């Protein structure tokens, strides 16, 4: 075995001062040589910790080992066995808290760059579909069973792919005019190019024979009971948690205040960055405040910069240590020049006579005793109010389930938070109906949604036997 | 799907399309709207459904050609298909036997008003119908609405036909106070004016709000309006609200967010051919 190598092969990225002006992907990925070199650092542990860290149990040593040997088709086949969306996961999974956090190399040095290797293999397979052997699955004879999938995010797509591979006839109903869920409307082009998401959707449609019914707002045009009556044998709910939250402070309805969802949908789904070539506009001022500290906050802040804002502030009531955003994305944001106003909480949005945002009144915070989440609770410092000028404000405070499906599905129990109740296999309180992803967990991750879609597909398969 | 099966010009720059979409046709109720996407680069814009024929599988949309999207929609001819059509969205009008209902339709919205008024009529209501427009030639569905109304009035901003302005409704209500009212218009000022006329009479007045929308499914909040001091999403909580509780100034202000961009978009569209030939 080669000598223990504690340093990972760096990945090329666009330089911060260049990328802050363009919508193109920040990370450029490994070359073949770089990927093989990085893969060769893997110790091929007998009891691989990395796999325990993966919510869908990808055979990580298996695909990394094949890659180390230069056997790309084998690497792709091992990877695809457990993960049908690796090009997406390789880019957006929080590997640092999952697989990579369990890598033994991490004890002394840098863990294997599993995400980058996953991305490399996935991109290679897409560019070499024939050779990879992963895009021509042998589909079994049709079972004659029909399954309806509501929502086309990672949960819905994964569930649909697995059920189609089992020979069921699958139809995906999606409210928007494009499939992909948050991957198409939320996560920006510069982190996840939309062509990659579209390629996944095309694969389901063209190779696996999944039907897509776009522009179908379920609960309005049809509902779960009608689907079950119309001959669907099972239904999977993967409708996400897409309703935005606001701070409910005065002035929040001023012009120039966008929920992060609106901001990102305009830019990603509707391509407002190409206005007027594309019809949907967006108005981003010179000084932008994005409220919150999650991935959604970083994504909105970095888009604002790319749209020409001079100063972009992330306004957060706690400190850096409590920020839920991925470390890598926070780092990228900092490199690009995003300013962090920590221990700061907005108390009011101020507007001019025309109703346009002109600033925010904020209050300084300090950390007190830990709260239910174990993080120290931020408390306002009396009399510390101050005013800052902003012309665009983007509350990125998280999302909650849209009540449309629960409200129109009698017998489907929900929790106090509005999420759908389901067991670990996604089975809901309603016969023939499964659910998974953000609609069950509340806003979480792509990979956990995929895991839920996978477990539900197995359970539905059992049910349909 | 979404094929245009019939097209009519009802008045200058007011068009009517019957569009094939059996699923929406089977489900839609008066008061609901649909989101239209004309082409691959198009925006998502809302239009109130102005009728449906479930047996033919068609729905009817009536619109003013005011900016890029509606002008482009106006160029669609019979046989062509829309890129996307999502619906039915929003809540249906609450239809009950209220007694006498005052129905007001401003401009293009007299179209959807006819669809709703027919439902009120079927539920046993007596109808006072008034329609208005900027000028005489923009009045639509006069005969059709008159046919189902117990009392029928026409008004114009310039006085070219019927009463001038909407103030005459004061006298109408003094003579016969209605039990319920519905005000339809895309112009905030008109909606507000009708609501202010009915307020002193204590007539509950429902009005269909037209803020800027994006998805129309409750996921963005672009459509937020203030009703009775609370923020509501018009696309899922409405589009119809109690007009006596609406913050009209906020609505009008938010509707004006993109005036500059709307102009750019419209100009680029109109001058598109010139640009294309300049490039050659
Ligand atoms: C800006 C942003 C950045 C993120 N970054 C990351 C990241 O870096 N890494 C990561 O792992 N996770 C990230 N996440 C979280 C991740 O994207 C989600 O957890 C994941 O997409 C959830 O998948 P899902 O399938 O449950 O739902 P979604 O992806 O939300 O998909 C749900 C789909 O259902 C559709 N739908 C909703 N209601 C209806 C209805 N009534 N009828 C029909 N269709 C309906 C929606 O339109 C949508 O397309 C991010 C989220 C956001 C918003
Ligand atoms: C729930 C809902 C239902 C609606 N129903 C209808 C409908 O049935 N028929 C219809 O014509 N419109 C309707 N509207 C308005 C319609 O959505 C807009 O007219 C449309 O977005 C115009 O897009 P555009 O690109 O053509 O014009 P834009 O570029 O968006 O607008 C150009 C300018 O015209 C003004 N304007 C917008 N609508 C009108 C109008 N109808 N008449 C005169 N001026 C206008 C705007 O304020 C703007 O300044 C509805 C709106 C909502 C929210
Ligand atoms: S239009 Fe997006 S929430 Fe209403």
CSV table of C-alpha atoms and ligand atoms in Angstrom, one decimal, chain B residues 33 43 45-48 62-64 66-71 108-109 112 186 208-213 239 255 259 262, ligand 2:
chain,number,residue,atom,x,y,z
B,33,UNK,CA,-57.6,31.8,-11.8
B,43,UNK,CA,-43.0,34.7,-17.2
B,45,UNK,CA,-48.8,35.4,-15.1
B,46,UNK,CA,-52.2,35.0,-13.7
B,47,UNK,CA,-55.6,35.4,-15.5
B,48,UNK,CA,-59.0,34.8,-14.0
B,62,UNK,CA,-60.1,37.2,-21.3
B,63,UNK,CA,-57.3,39.7,-21.2
B,64,UNK,CA,-56.1,43.2,-21.9
B,66,UNK,CA,-51.0,45.7,-21.7
B,67,UNK,CA,-47.4,44.5,-21.6
B,68,UNK,CA,-45.1,41.9,-23.0
B,69,UNK,CA,-46.8,38.7,-21.8
B,70,UNK,CA,-50.4,39.7,-22.6
B,71,UNK,CA,-49.3,41.1,-26.0
B,108,UNK,CA,-61.7,43.3,-18.9
B,109,UNK,CA,-62.9,41.9,-15.7
B,112,UNK,CA,-64.9,36.7,-15.4
B,186,UNK,CA,-57.6,45.0,-12.3
B,208,UNK,CA,-60.8,39.9,-6.3
B,209,UNK,CA,-57.2,41.3,-5.8
B,210,UNK,CA,-54.6,41.3,-8.6
B,211,UNK,CA,-51.2,41.7,-6.9
B,212,UNK,CA,-48.0,40.6,-8.7
B,213,UNK,CA,-47.8,36.8,-8.6
B,239,UNK,CA,-57.8,36.0,-4.5
B,255,UNK,CA,-48.1,46.4,-8.0
B,259,UNK,CA,-43.0,49.5,-13.9
B,262,UNK,CA,-42.3,46.1,-17.6
C,2,LIG,C1,-55.4,36.7,-9.7
C,2,LIG,C2,-55.2,37.6,-10.9
C,2,LIG,C3,-56.2,37.5,-11.9
C,2,LIG,C4,-56.0,38.3,-13.0
C,2,LIG,N1,-57.0,38.2,-14.0
C,2,LIG,C5,-56.8,39.0,-15.1
C,2,LIG,C6,-57.7,38.8,-16.2
C,2,LIG,O1,-58.7,38.0,-16.2
C,2,LIG,N2,-57.6,39.6,-17.3
C,2,LIG,C7,-56.5,40.5,-17.4
C,2,LIG,O2,-56.4,41.1,-18.4
C,2,LIG,N3,-55.7,40.6,-16.4
C,2,LIG,C8,-55.8,39.9,-15.3
C,2,LIG,N4,-54.9,40.0,-14.3
C,2,LIG,C9,-53.7,40.9,-14.5
C,2,LIG,C10,-52.7,40.2,-15.3
C,2,LIG,O3,-52.1,39.2,-14.6
C,2,LIG,C11,-51.7,41.2,-15.8
C,2,LIG,O4,-52.3,42.0,-16.7
C,2,LIG,C12,-50.6,40.6,-16.6
C,2,LIG,O5,-49.6,40.1,-15.7
C,2,LIG,C13,-50.0,41.5,-17.5
C,2,LIG,O6,-48.7,41.1,-17.9
C,2,LIG,P1,-48.0,41.9,-19.0
C,2,LIG,O7,-46.6,41.4,-19.1
C,2,LIG,O8,-48.8,41.8,-20.3
C,2,LIG,O9,-48.0,43.3,-18.6
C,2,LIG,P2,-47.1,44.0,-17.5
C,2,LIG,O10,-45.8,44.4,-18.2
C,2,LIG,O11,-47.0,43.1,-16.3
C,2,LIG,O12,-48.0,45.2,-17.1
C,2,LIG,C14,-47.9,46.4,-17.9
C,2,LIG,C15,-48.7,47.5,-17.1
C,2,LIG,O13,-50.1,47.4,-17.3
C,2,LIG,C16,-50.8,47.5,-16.1
C,2,LIG,N5,-51.8,46.5,-16.1
C,2,LIG,C17,-51.7,45.3,-15.7
C,2,LIG,N6,-52.9,44.6,-16.0
C,2,LIG,C18,-53.7,45.5,-16.6
C,2,LIG,C19,-55.0,45.3,-17.1
C,2,LIG,N7,-55.6,44.2,-17.1
C,2,LIG,N8,-55.5,46.4,-17.7
C,2,LIG,C20,-54.8,47.6,-17.8
C,2,LIG,N9,-53.6,47.7,-17.3
C,2,LIG,C21,-53.0,46.7,-16.7
C,2,LIG,C22,-49.8,47.2,-15.1
C,2,LIG,O14,-50.0,47.9,-13.9
C,2,LIG,C23,-48.5,47.6,-15.7
C,2,LIG,O15,-48.1,48.9,-15.3
C,2,LIG,C24,-55.0,39.2,-13.1
C,2,LIG,C25,-54.0,39.3,-12.1
C,2,LIG,C26,-54.2,38.5,-11.0
C,2,LIG,C27,-53.2,38.6,-9.9
